Amino acid sequence: RKCMKLKETFTKAIKNKLSLETVVIISILLLASSYRLHDLNKRSVWYDEVLTVAQSEKSFAQINKEVPTPIHYYFVKLFMYFGKNTFVLGLPSVIFGVATVYLVYVIAKQLFGRSTAVVSSFLTAISPMLIEFSRQILFFSYYTFFSTLAIYFLVRICISLQKKEYVRYKDIIFFTLFCIVNI
């Protein structure tokens, strides 16, 4: 019965000029989101996460001065304006985790085609380790996202070189920038 409803949904989407590929990737992203958001507000907080929240309560200038890798703390600080619970403070990690699933799809599609891209993004969406990273008020999902983003630009550079095309400076700059962000 559920399969029939899913088939009807896909059929309607295709008739409404959404490609099957678009419907599939949106479904995968929704699956990734649901795994990462499930009971996010009920999870217990680790000691490291408590320290992250305490550090994020400081001013931006203090964070910048005291923390060698402040990006994660900036996001946590910004989300603190919406509340100080595990759901709100874990939301940036969820966003970066789901964005990583999409990036994996884009990279795999460029390198290996649509079928591999769908499988790769699905496996990324359901990866227990990546789900756990995306539920913590820690930097792991940021690191994974920015690493994947750096790989995306590296792939673009490599494809340009392989095709003997002009390598865009933008790709080199973004690749370097996201590598630095991770360092």
Coordinates of N, CA, C and O in Angstrom, one line a residue:
R1 N 0.8 -1.2 0.0 CA 0.0 0.0 0.0 C 0.9 1.3 0.0 O 0.6 2.2 -0.8
K2 N 1.9 1.3 0.9 CA 2.8 2.4 0.9 C 3.6 2.6 -0.4 O 3.8 3.7 -0.9
C3 N 3.9 1.4 -1.0 CA 4.6 1.5 -2.3 C 3.7 2.1 -3.4 O 4.2 2.9 -4.2
M4 N 2.5 1.8 -3.3 CA 1.5 2.4 -4.3 C 1.4 3.9 -4.2 O 1.4 4.6 -5.1
K5 N 1.4 4.3 -2.9 CA 1.3 5.8 -2.7 C 2.6 6.5 -3.1 O 2.5 7.5 -3.7
L6 N 3.7 5.8 -2.9 CA 5.0 6.4 -3.3 C 5.0 6.4 -4.8 O 5.5 7.4 -5.4
K7 N 4.6 5.4 -5.5 CA 4.5 5.4 -6.9 C 3.6 6.5 -7.5 O 4.0 7.2 -8.4
E8 N 2.5 6.7 -6.8 CA 1.6 7.8 -7.3 C 2.2 9.1 -7.1 O 2.1 10.0 -8.0
T9 N 2.9 9.3 -6.0 CA 3.6 10.6 -5.7 C 4.7 10.8 -6.8 O 4.8 11.9 -7.3
F10 N 5.5 9.8 -7.1 CA 6.5 10.0 -8.2 C 5.8 10.3 -9.5 O 6.3 11.1 -10.3
T11 N 4.7 9.6 -9.8 CA 4.0 9.8 -11.1 C 3.5 11.2 -11.2 O 3.7 11.9 -12.2
K12 N 2.9 11.7 -10.1 CA 2.4 13.1 -10.1 C 3.5 14.1 -10.3 O 3.4 15.1 -11.0
A13 N 4.6 13.8 -9.6 CA 5.8 14.7 -9.7 C 6.3 14.8 -11.1 O 6.6 15.9 -11.6
I14 N 6.4 13.7 -11.8 CA 6.9 13.6 -13.2 C 5.9 14.4 -14.1 O 6.4 15.1 -15.0
K15 N 4.6 14.1 -13.9 CA 3.6 14.8 -14.7 C 3.7 16.3 -14.5 O 3.4 17.1 -15.4
N16 N 4.1 16.8 -13.3 CA 4.2 18.2 -13.0 C 5.5 18.7 -13.4 O 6.0 19.7 -12.9
K17 N 6.2 18.0 -14.3 CA 7.5 18.5 -14.9 C 8.7 18.5 -14.0 O 9.6 19.1 -14.2
L18 N 8.6 17.7 -12.9 CA 9.7 17.5 -12.0 C 10.4 16.2 -12.6 O 9.7 15.2 -12.7
S19 N 11.6 16.2 -12.8 CA 12.3 15.0 -13.3 C 12.3 14.0 -12.1 O 12.3 14.3 -11.0
L20 N 12.4 12.7 -12.5 CA 12.5 11.6 -11.5 C 13.8 11.8 -10.7 O 13.8 11.6 -9.5
E21 N 14.8 12.3 -11.3 CA 16.1 12.6 -10.6 C 15.9 13.6 -9.5 O 16.4 13.4 -8.4
T22 N 15.1 14.6 -9.8 CA 14.9 15.7 -8.8 C 14.0 15.1 -7.7 O 14.3 15.4 -6.5
V23 N 13.1 14.3 -8.0 CA 12.2 13.7 -6.9 C 13.0 12.8 -6.1 O 12.9 12.8 -4.8
V24 N 13.9 12.0 -6.7 CA 14.7 11.1 -5.9 C 15.7 11.8 -5.0 O 15.8 11.5 -3.8
I25 N 16.4 12.9 -5.5 CA 17.3 13.6 -4.6 C 16.6 14.3 -3.5 O 17.1 14.4 -2.4
I26 N 15.4 14.9 -3.8 CA 14.7 15.5 -2.7 C 14.2 14.5 -1.7 O 14.3 14.8 -0.5
S27 N 13.8 13.3 -2.1 CA 13.5 12.3 -1.2 C 14.7 11.9 -0.3 O 14.5 11.6 0.9
I28 N 15.8 11.8 -0.9 CA 17.0 11.4 -0.2 C 17.4 12.5 0.8 O 17.7 12.2 2.0
L29 N 17.2 13.7 0.4 CA 17.5 14.9 1.3 C 16.5 14.9 2.5 O 16.9 15.2 3.6
L30 N 15.3 14.6 2.2 CA 14.3 14.5 3.3 C 14.5 13.4 4.2 O 14.4 13.5 5.4
L31 N 15.0 12.2 3.7 CA 15.4 11.1 4.5 C 16.6 11.5 5.4 O 16.5 11.2 6.6
A32 N 17.5 12.1 4.8 CA 18.7 12.6 5.6 C 18.3 13.5 6.7 O 18.8 13.4 7.8
S33 N 17.4 14.5 6.4 CA 16.9 15.4 7.4 C 16.2 14.7 8.5 O 16.4 15.0 9.7
S34 N 15.3 13.8 8.1 CA 14.5 13.1 9.2 C 15.4 12.3 10.1 O 15.2 12.3 11.3
Y35 N 16.4 11.6 9.6 CA 17.4 10.9 10.5 C 18.1 11.8 11.4 O 18.4 11.5 12.6
R36 N 18.5 13.0 10.9 CA 19.3 13.9 11.7 C 18.5 14.7 12.7 O 18.9 15.1 13.7
L37 N 17.2 14.9 12.4 CA 16.3 15.7 13.2 C 15.6 14.8 14.3 O 15.1 15.4 15.3
H38 N 15.5 13.5 14.0 CA 14.7 12.7 14.9 C 15.2 12.8 16.4 O 16.3 12.5 16.7
D39 N 14.3 13.2 17.2 CA 14.5 13.3 18.7 C 15.8 14.2 19.0 O 16.4 13.9 20.0
L40 N 16.1 15.1 18.1 CA 17.2 16.0 18.4 C 17.1 16.7 19.7 O 18.1 16.9 20.4
N41 N 15.9 17.1 20.0 CA 15.7 17.9 21.3 C 15.7 17.0 22.5 O 15.8 17.5 23.6
K42 N 15.7 15.7 22.4 CA 15.7 14.8 23.5 C 17.1 14.1 23.8 O 17.2 13.4 24.8
R43 N 18.1 14.4 23.0 CA 19.4 13.8 23.2 C 20.1 14.4 24.3 O 20.0 15.6 24.6
S44 N 21.0 13.6 25.0 CA 21.8 14.2 26.1 C 23.0 14.9 25.5 O 23.5 14.5 24.4
V45 N 23.5 15.8 26.2 CA 24.6 16.6 25.7 C 25.9 16.1 26.3 O 26.0 15.8 27.5
W46 N 26.9 16.1 25.5 CA 28.2 15.7 26.0 C 29.0 16.8 26.6 O 28.6 18.0 26.4
Y47 N 30.0 16.5 27.4 CA 30.8 17.5 28.0 C 31.4 18.5 27.0 O 31.4 19.7 27.2
D48 N 31.9 18.0 25.9 CA 32.5 18.8 24.9 C 31.5 19.8 24.3 O 31.8 20.9 24.0
E49 N 30.2 19.3 24.2 CA 29.2 20.2 23.7 C 28.9 21.3 24.7 O 28.6 22.5 24.3
V50 N 28.9 21.0 25.9 CA 28.7 22.0 27.0 C 29.8 23.1 26.9 O 29.5 24.3 27.0
L51 N 31.0 22.7 26.7 CA 32.1 23.6 26.5 C 32.0 24.5 25.3 O 32.3 25.7 25.3
T52 N 31.5 23.9 24.2 CA 31.2 24.6 23.0 C 30.2 25.7 23.2 O 30.3 26.8 22.8
V53 N 29.1 25.4 23.9 CA 28.1 26.3 24.2 C 28.6 27.5 25.1 O 28.4 28.6 24.8
A54 N 29.4 27.1 26.1 CA 30.0 28.1 27.0 C 30.9 29.1 26.2 O 30.8 30.3 26.4
Q55 N 31.7 28.5 25.3 CA 32.6 29.3 24.5 C 31.8 30.2 23.5 O 32.2 31.4 23.3
S56 N 30.7 29.7 23.0 CA 29.9 30.4 22.0 C 29.1 31.6 22.7 O 28.6 32.5 22.0
E57 N 28.9 31.6 24.0 CA 28.2 32.6 24.7 C 29.1 33.9 24.7 O 28.5 35.0 25.0
K58 N 30.3 33.8 24.5 CA 31.2 35.0 24.5 C 31.0 35.8 23.3 O 30.3 35.4 22.3
S59 N 31.5 37.0 23.3 CA 31.4 37.9 22.1 C 32.1 37.4 20.9 O 33.0 36.6 21.1
F60 N 31.8 37.9 19.7 CA 32.5 37.4 18.5 C 33.9 37.7 18.6 O 34.8 36.9 18.2
A61 N 34.3 38.9 19.1 CA 35.7 39.3 19.3 C 36.4 38.3 20.2 O 37.6 37.9 19.9
Q62 N 35.8 38.0 21.3 CA 36.5 37.0 22.2 C 36.6 35.6 21.6 O 37.6 35.0 21.8
I63 N 35.6 35.2 20.9 CA 35.7 33.9 20.2 C 36.8 33.9 19.2 O 37.6 33.0 19.2
N64 N 36.9 35.0 18.5 CA 37.9 35.1 17.5 C 39.3 35.1 18.1 O 40.3 34.5 17.5
K65 N 39.4 35.7 19.2 CA 40.7 35.8 19.9 C 41.1 34.5 20.6 O 42.3 34.1 20.6
E66 N 40.2 33.8 21.2 CA 40.4 32.6 22.1 C 40.4 31.3 21.4 O 40.9 30.3 21.8
V67 N 39.7 31.2 20.2 CA 39.5 29.9 19.5 C 40.3 30.0 18.2 O 40.1 30.8 17.4
P68 N 41.2 28.9 18.0 CA 41.9 28.9 16.7 C 41.0 28.6 15.5 O 41.3 28.9 14.4
T69 N 39.9 27.9 15.7 CA 39.0 27.6 14.6 C 37.6 28.1 15.0 O 36.7 27.3 15.5
P70 N 37.3 29.3 14.8 CA 36.1 29.9 15.4 C 34.8 29.7 14.5 O 33.7 30.0 15.1
I71 N 34.8 29.2 13.3 CA 33.6 29.2 12.5 C 32.5 28.5 13.1 O 31.3 29.0 13.1
H72 N 32.7 27.3 13.7 CA 31.7 26.5 14.3 C 31.0 27.3 15.5 O 29.8 27.4 15.6
Y73 N 31.9 28.0 16.3 CA 31.4 28.8 17.4 C 30.5 30.0 16.9 O 29.5 30.3 17.6
Y74 N 30.9 30.6 15.8 CA 30.0 31.6 15.3 C 28.6 31.2 14.9 O 27.7 31.8 15.3
F75 N 28.5 30.0 14.3 CA 27.2 29.5 14.0 C 26.4 29.1 15.2 O 25.2 29.4 15.3
V76 N 27.0 28.5 16.2 CA 26.3 28.2 17.4 C 25.9 29.5 18.1 O 24.7 29.6 18.6
K77 N 26.7 30.5 18.1 CA 26.4 31.8 18.7 C 25.1 32.4 18.0 O 24.2 32.9 18.6
L78 N 25.1 32.4 16.7 CA 24.0 32.9 15.9 C 22.7 32.2 16.2 O 21.7 32.8 16.4
F79 N 22.8 30.9 16.3 CA 21.6 30.1 16.6 C 21.1 30.2 18.0 O 20.0 29.9 18.3
M80 N 22.0 30.6 18.9 CA 21.6 30.9 20.3 C 20.5 31.9 20.5 O 19.8 31.9 21.4
Y81 N 20.5 32.8 19.5 CA 19.4 33.9 19.5 C 18.0 33.3 19.4 O 17.1 33.9 19.7
F82 N 17.9 32.0 18.9 CA 16.7 31.4 18.7 C 16.3 30.4 19.9 O 15.3 29.8 19.9
G83 N 17.3 30.2 20.8 CA 17.1 29.4 21.9 C 18.3 28.6 22.3 O 19.3 28.6 21.6
K84 N 18.3 28.1 23.5 CA 19.5 27.3 24.0 C 19.0 25.9 24.4 O 19.2 25.5 25.5
N85 N 18.6 25.2 23.4 CA 18.2 23.8 23.7 C 19.0 22.9 22.6 O 19.5 23.5 21.7
T86 N 19.0 21.7 22.8 CA 19.7 20.8 21.9 C 19.2 20.8 20.5 O 20.0 20.6 19.5
F87 N 17.9 21.1 20.3 CA 17.4 21.2 18.9 C 17.9 22.4 18.2 O 18.5 22.2 17.1
V88 N 17.8 23.5 18.8 CA 18.2 24.8 18.1 C 19.8 24.8 17.9 O 20.3 25.1 16.9
L89 N 20.5 24.4 19.0 CA 21.9 24.5 18.9 C 22.5 23.3 18.0 O 23.6 23.5 17.5
G90 N 21.8 22.3 17.8 CA 22.2 21.2 17.0 C 21.8 21.4 15.5 O 22.3 20.7 14.6
L91 N 20.9 22.4 15.3 CA 20.4 22.6 13.9 C 21.5 23.0 12.9 O 21.5 22.5 11.8
P92 N 22.5 23.8 13.3 CA 23.5 24.1 12.3 C 24.2 22.8 11.8 O 24.5 22.7 10.6
S93 N 24.5 21.9 12.7 CA 25.2 20.7 12.3 C 24.3 19.8 11.4 O 24.7 19.2 10.5
V94 N 23.0 19.9 11.7 CA 22.0 19.2 10.8 C 22.0 19.8 9.4 O 22.1 19.0 8.4
I95 N 22.0 21.1 9.3 CA 22.0 21.8 8.0 C 23.3 21.4 7.2 O 23.2 21.1 6.1
F96 N 24.4 21.5 7.9 CA 25.7 21.1 7.2 C 25.7 19.7 6.8 O 26.3 19.3 5.8
G97 N 25.1 18.8 7.7 CA 25.1 17.4 7.4 C 24.3 17.1 6.1 O 24.7 16.3 5.3
V98 N 23.1 17.7 6.0 CA 22.2 17.5 4.9 C 22.9 18.1 3.6 O 22.8 17.5 2.5
A99 N 23.5 19.2 3.8 CA 24.2 19.9 2.6 C 25.3 19.0 2.1 O 25.6 18.9 0.9
T100 N 26.0 18.3 3.0 CA 27.0 17.3 2.6 C 26.4 16.2 1.8 O 27.0 15.8 0.8
V101 N 25.2 15.7 2.1 CA 24.6 14.7 1.3 C 24.4 15.2 -0.1 O 24.6 14.5 -1.1
Y102 N 23.9 16.4 -0.3 CA 23.7 17.0 -1.6 C 25.0 17.2 -2.3 O 25.1 16.9 -3.5
L103 N 26.0 17.6 -1.7 CA 27.4 17.8 -2.3 C 27.9 16.5 -2.8 O 28.5 16.4 -3.9
V104 N 27.7 15.4 -2.0 CA 28.2 14.1 -2.5 C 27.5 13.7 -3.7 O 28.1 13.2 -4.7
Y105 N 26.2 14.0 -3.8 CA 25.4 13.7 -5.0 C 26.0 14.5 -6.2 O 26.2 13.9 -7.3
V106 N 26.3 15.8 -6.0 CA 26.8 16.6 -7.1 C 28.1 16.1 -7.6 O 28.4 16.0 -8.8
I107 N 29.0 15.8 -6.7 CA 30.4 15.3 -7.0 C 30.3 14.0 -7.8 O 30.9 13.8 -8.8
A108 N 29.5 13.1 -7.2 CA 29.4 11.7 -7.8 C 28.8 11.8 -9.2 O 29.2 11.1 -10.1
K109 N 27.8 12.7 -9.4 CA 27.2 12.9 -10.7 C 28.2 13.4 -11.7 O 28.2 12.9 -12.9
Q110 N 29.0 14.3 -11.3 CA 30.1 14.8 -12.2 C 31.1 13.7 -12.6 O 31.5 13.7 -13.7
L111 N 31.4 12.9 -11.7 CA 32.5 11.9 -11.9 C 32.0 10.6 -12.5 O 32.7 10.0 -13.3
F112 N 30.8 10.1 -12.0 CA 30.4 8.8 -12.3 C 29.0 8.6 -12.9 O 28.6 7.5 -13.3
G113 N 28.2 9.7 -12.9 CA 26.9 9.6 -13.5 C 25.8 9.6 -12.5 O 26.0 9.5 -11.3
R114 N 24.5 9.6 -13.0 CA 23.4 9.8 -12.1 C 23.2 8.6 -11.1 O 22.9 8.8 -10.0
S115 N 23.3 7.4 -11.7 CA 23.0 6.2 -10.8 C 23.9 6.2 -9.6 O 23.5 5.9 -8.5
T116 N 25.2 6.3 -9.9 CA 26.2 6.3 -8.8 C 26.0 7.5 -7.8 O 26.1 7.3 -6.6
A117 N 25.6 8.6 -8.4 CA 25.3 9.8 -7.6 C 24.1 9.5 -6.6 O 24.2 9.9 -5.4
V118 N 23.1 8.9 -7.1 CA 21.9 8.6 -6.2 C 22.3 7.6 -5.1 O 22.0 7.8 -3.9
V119 N 23.1 6.6 -5.5 CA 23.5 5.6 -4.5 C 24.4 6.2 -3.5 O 24.3 6.0 -2.3
S120 N 25.4 7.0 -4.0 CA 26.3 7.7 -3.1 C 25.6 8.6 -2.1 O 26.0 8.6 -0.9
S121 N 24.7 9.4 -2.6 CA 24.0 10.3 -1.7 C 23.1 9.6 -0.7 O 23.0 10.0 0.5
F122 N 22.5 8.5 -1.2 CA 21.7 7.7 -0.3 C 22.6 7.1 0.9 O 22.2 7.1 2.0
L123 N 23.7 6.5 0.5 CA 24.6 6.0 1.5 C 25.1 7.0 2.5 O 25.3 6.8 3.7
T124 N 25.4 8.2 2.0 CA 25.8 9.3 2.8 C 24.6 9.7 3.8 O 24.8 10.0 4.9
A125 N 23.4 9.7 3.2 CA 22.2 10.1 4.0 C 22.0 9.2 5.2 O 21.6 9.6 6.3
I126 N 22.3 7.9 5.0 CA 22.0 6.9 6.1 C 23.2 6.4 6.8 O 23.1 5.6 7.7
S127 N 24.4 7.0 6.6 CA 25.6 6.7 7.3 C 25.4 7.0 8.8 O 25.3 8.1 9.2
P128 N 25.5 6.0 9.6 CA 25.4 6.2 11.1 C 26.4 7.2 11.6 O 26.0 8.0 12.5
M129 N 27.6 7.1 11.2 CA 28.6 8.1 11.7 C 28.3 9.5 11.3 O 28.3 10.4 12.1
L130 N 27.9 9.7 10.0 CA 27.6 11.1 9.6 C 26.3 11.6 10.2 O 26.2 12.8 10.5
I131 N 25.4 10.7 10.5 CA 24.1 11.1 11.2 C 24.5 11.5 12.6 O 24.1 12.6 13.0
E132 N 25.3 10.8 13.3 CA 25.8 11.2 14.6 C 26.5 12.5 14.6 O 26.3 13.3 15.5
F133 N 27.4 12.7 13.7 CA 28.1 14.0 13.5 C 27.2 15.1 13.4 O 27.4 16.2 13.9
S134 N 26.1 14.9 12.6 CA 25.1 15.9 12.3 C 24.2 16.2 13.5 O 23.4 17.1 13.4
R135 N 24.2 15.5 14.5 CA 23.3 15.7 15.6 C 24.1 16.3 16.8 O 23.5 16.6 17.8
Q136 N 25.4 16.5 16.7 CA 26.1 17.0 17.8 C 26.4 18.5 17.7 O 26.4 19.0 16.6
I137 N 26.5 19.1 18.8 CA 26.8 20.5 18.9 C 28.4 20.7 18.8 O 29.0 21.3 19.7
L138 N 29.0 20.0 17.9 CA 30.4 20.0 17.7 C 30.7 20.3 16.2 O 29.8 20.4 15.4
F139 N 32.0 20.4 15.9 CA 32.4 20.8 14.6 C 32.5 19.7 13.5 O 32.8 20.0 12.4
F140 N 32.2 18.5 13.8 CA 32.4 17.4 12.9 C 31.7 17.6 11.6 O 32.2 17.3 10.5
S141 N 30.4 17.9 11.6 CA 29.6 18.1 10.4 C 30.1 19.3 9.6 O 30.0 19.2 8.3
Y142 N 30.6 20.3 10.2 CA 31.2 21.4 9.5 C 32.4 21.0 8.7 O 32.6 21.3 7.6
Y143 N 33.3 20.2 9.5 CA 34.5 19.8 8.9 C 34.2 18.9 7.6 O 34.8 19.0 6.6
T144 N 33.2 18.0 7.8 CA 32.9 17.1 6.7 C 32.3 17.9 5.5 O 32.7 17.6 4.4
F145 N 31.5 18.9 5.8 CA 30.9 19.7 4.8 C 32.0 20.5 4.0 O 32.0 20.5 2.8
F146 N 32.8 21.2 4.7 CA 33.9 22.0 4.1 C 34.9 21.1 3.4 O 35.4 21.5 2.3
S147 N 35.2 19.9 3.9 CA 36.1 19.0 3.2 C 35.4 18.6 1.8 O 36.1 18.6 0.8
T148 N 34.2 18.3 1.9 CA 33.5 17.8 0.7 C 33.4 19.0 -0.3 O 33.5 18.8 -1.5
L149 N 33.2 20.2 0.2 CA 33.1 21.4 -0.7 C 34.5 21.6 -1.3 O 34.5 22.0 -2.5
A150 N 35.5 21.4 -0.6 CA 36.9 21.6 -1.2 C 37.1 20.5 -2.3 O 37.6 20.8 -3.3
I151 N 36.6 19.3 -2.0 CA 36.7 18.2 -3.0 C 35.9 18.6 -4.2 O 36.4 18.3 -5.4
Y152 N 34.8 19.2 -4.1 CA 33.9 19.6 -5.2 C 34.7 20.5 -6.1 O 34.8 20.4 -7.3
F153 N 35.4 21.5 -5.5 CA 36.2 22.5 -6.4 C 37.4 21.8 -6.9 O 37.8 22.1 -8.1
L154 N 38.0 20.9 -6.2 CA 39.1 20.1 -6.8 C 38.7 19.3 -8.0 O 39.4 19.2 -9.0
V155 N 37.6 18.7 -7.9 CA 37.0 17.9 -9.0 C 36.8 18.8 -10.2 O 37.2 18.5 -11.3
R156 N 36.3 20.0 -10.0 CA 36.1 20.9 -11.1 C 37.4 21.3 -11.7 O 37.5 21.4 -13.0
I157 N 38.4 21.5 -10.9 CA 39.7 21.9 -11.4 C 40.3 20.7 -12.3 O 40.8 20.9 -13.4
C158 N 40.2 19.5 -11.7 CA 40.7 18.3 -12.4 C 40.0 18.0 -13.7 O 40.6 17.7 -14.7
I159 N 38.6 18.2 -13.7 CA 37.9 18.0 -15.0 C 38.3 19.1 -16.0 O 38.5 18.7 -17.2
S160 N 38.5 20.3 -15.6 CA 39.0 21.3 -16.5 C 40.4 21.0 -17.1 O 40.6 21.1 -18.3
L161 N 41.3 20.5 -16.3 CA 42.6 20.1 -16.7 C 42.5 18.9 -17.7 O 43.2 18.8 -18.7
Q162 N 41.6 17.9 -17.3 CA 41.5 16.7 -18.1 C 41.0 17.1 -19.5 O 41.4 16.5 -20.5
K163 N 40.0 18.0 -19.6 CA 39.5 18.5 -20.9 C 40.4 19.5 -21.6 O 40.0 20.0 -22.6
K164 N 41.5 19.8 -20.9 CA 42.4 20.8 -21.4 C 41.8 22.2 -21.7 O 42.0 22.9 -22.6
E165 N 40.9 22.5 -20.7 CA 40.2 23.8 -20.7 C 40.9 24.7 -19.8 O 41.7 24.3 -19.0
Y166 N 40.5 25.9 -19.9 CA 41.0 27.0 -19.0 C 40.5 26.7 -17.6 O 39.3 26.6 -17.4
V167 N 41.4 26.6 -16.6 CA 40.9 26.4 -15.2 C 40.5 27.8 -14.6 O 41.3 28.7 -14.7
R168 N 39.3 27.8 -14.1 CA 38.8 29.1 -13.6 C 39.5 29.4 -12.2 O 39.6 28.6 -11.4
Y169 N 39.9 30.6 -12.1 CA 40.6 31.1 -10.9 C 39.6 31.0 -9.7 O 40.0 30.7 -8.6
K170 N 38.3 31.1 -10.0 CA 37.3 31.0 -8.9 C 37.4 29.7 -8.3 O 37.3 29.5 -7.0
D171 N 37.5 28.6 -9.1 CA 37.6 27.2 -8.5 C 38.9 27.1 -7.7 O 38.8 26.5 -6.6
I172 N 40.0 27.6 -8.1 CA 41.2 27.5 -7.4 C 41.1 28.3 -6.0 O 41.5 27.8 -5.0
I173 N 40.5 29.5 -6.1 CA 40.4 30.3 -4.9 C 39.5 29.6 -3.9 O 39.8 29.5 -2.7
F174 N 38.3 29.1 -4.4 CA 37.4 28.4 -3.5 C 38.0 27.1 -2.9 O 37.8 26.8 -1.7
F175 N 38.7 26.4 -3.7 CA 39.3 25.2 -3.2 C 40.3 25.6 -2.1 O 40.3 25.0 -1.0
T176 N 41.1 26.6 -2.3 CA 42.1 27.0 -1.3 C 41.4 27.5 -0.1 O 41.8 27.2 1.0
L177 N 40.4 28.3 -0.3 CA 39.6 28.9 0.9 C 39.0 27.8 1.8 O 39.2 27.9 3.0
F178 N 38.4 26.8 1.2 CA 37.7 25.8 2.0 C 38.8 24.9 2.6 O 38.5 24.3 3.7
C179 N 39.9 24.7 2.0 CA 41.0 24.0 2.7 C 41.5 24.7 3.9 O 41.7 24.2 5.0
I180 N 41.6 26.0 3.8 CA 42.1 26.9 4.9 C 41.0 26.9 6.0 O 41.4 26.8 7.2
V181 N 39.8 27.0 5.6 CA 38.7 26.9 6.6 C 38.8 25.7 7.5 O 38.6 25.7 8.7
N182 N 39.1 24.6 6.8 CA 39.2 23.3 7.6 C 40.5 23.3 8.5 O 40.5 22.6 9.5
I183 N 41.5 23.9 8.0 CA 42.7 23.9 8.8 C 42.5 24.8 10.1 O 42.8 24.4 11.2

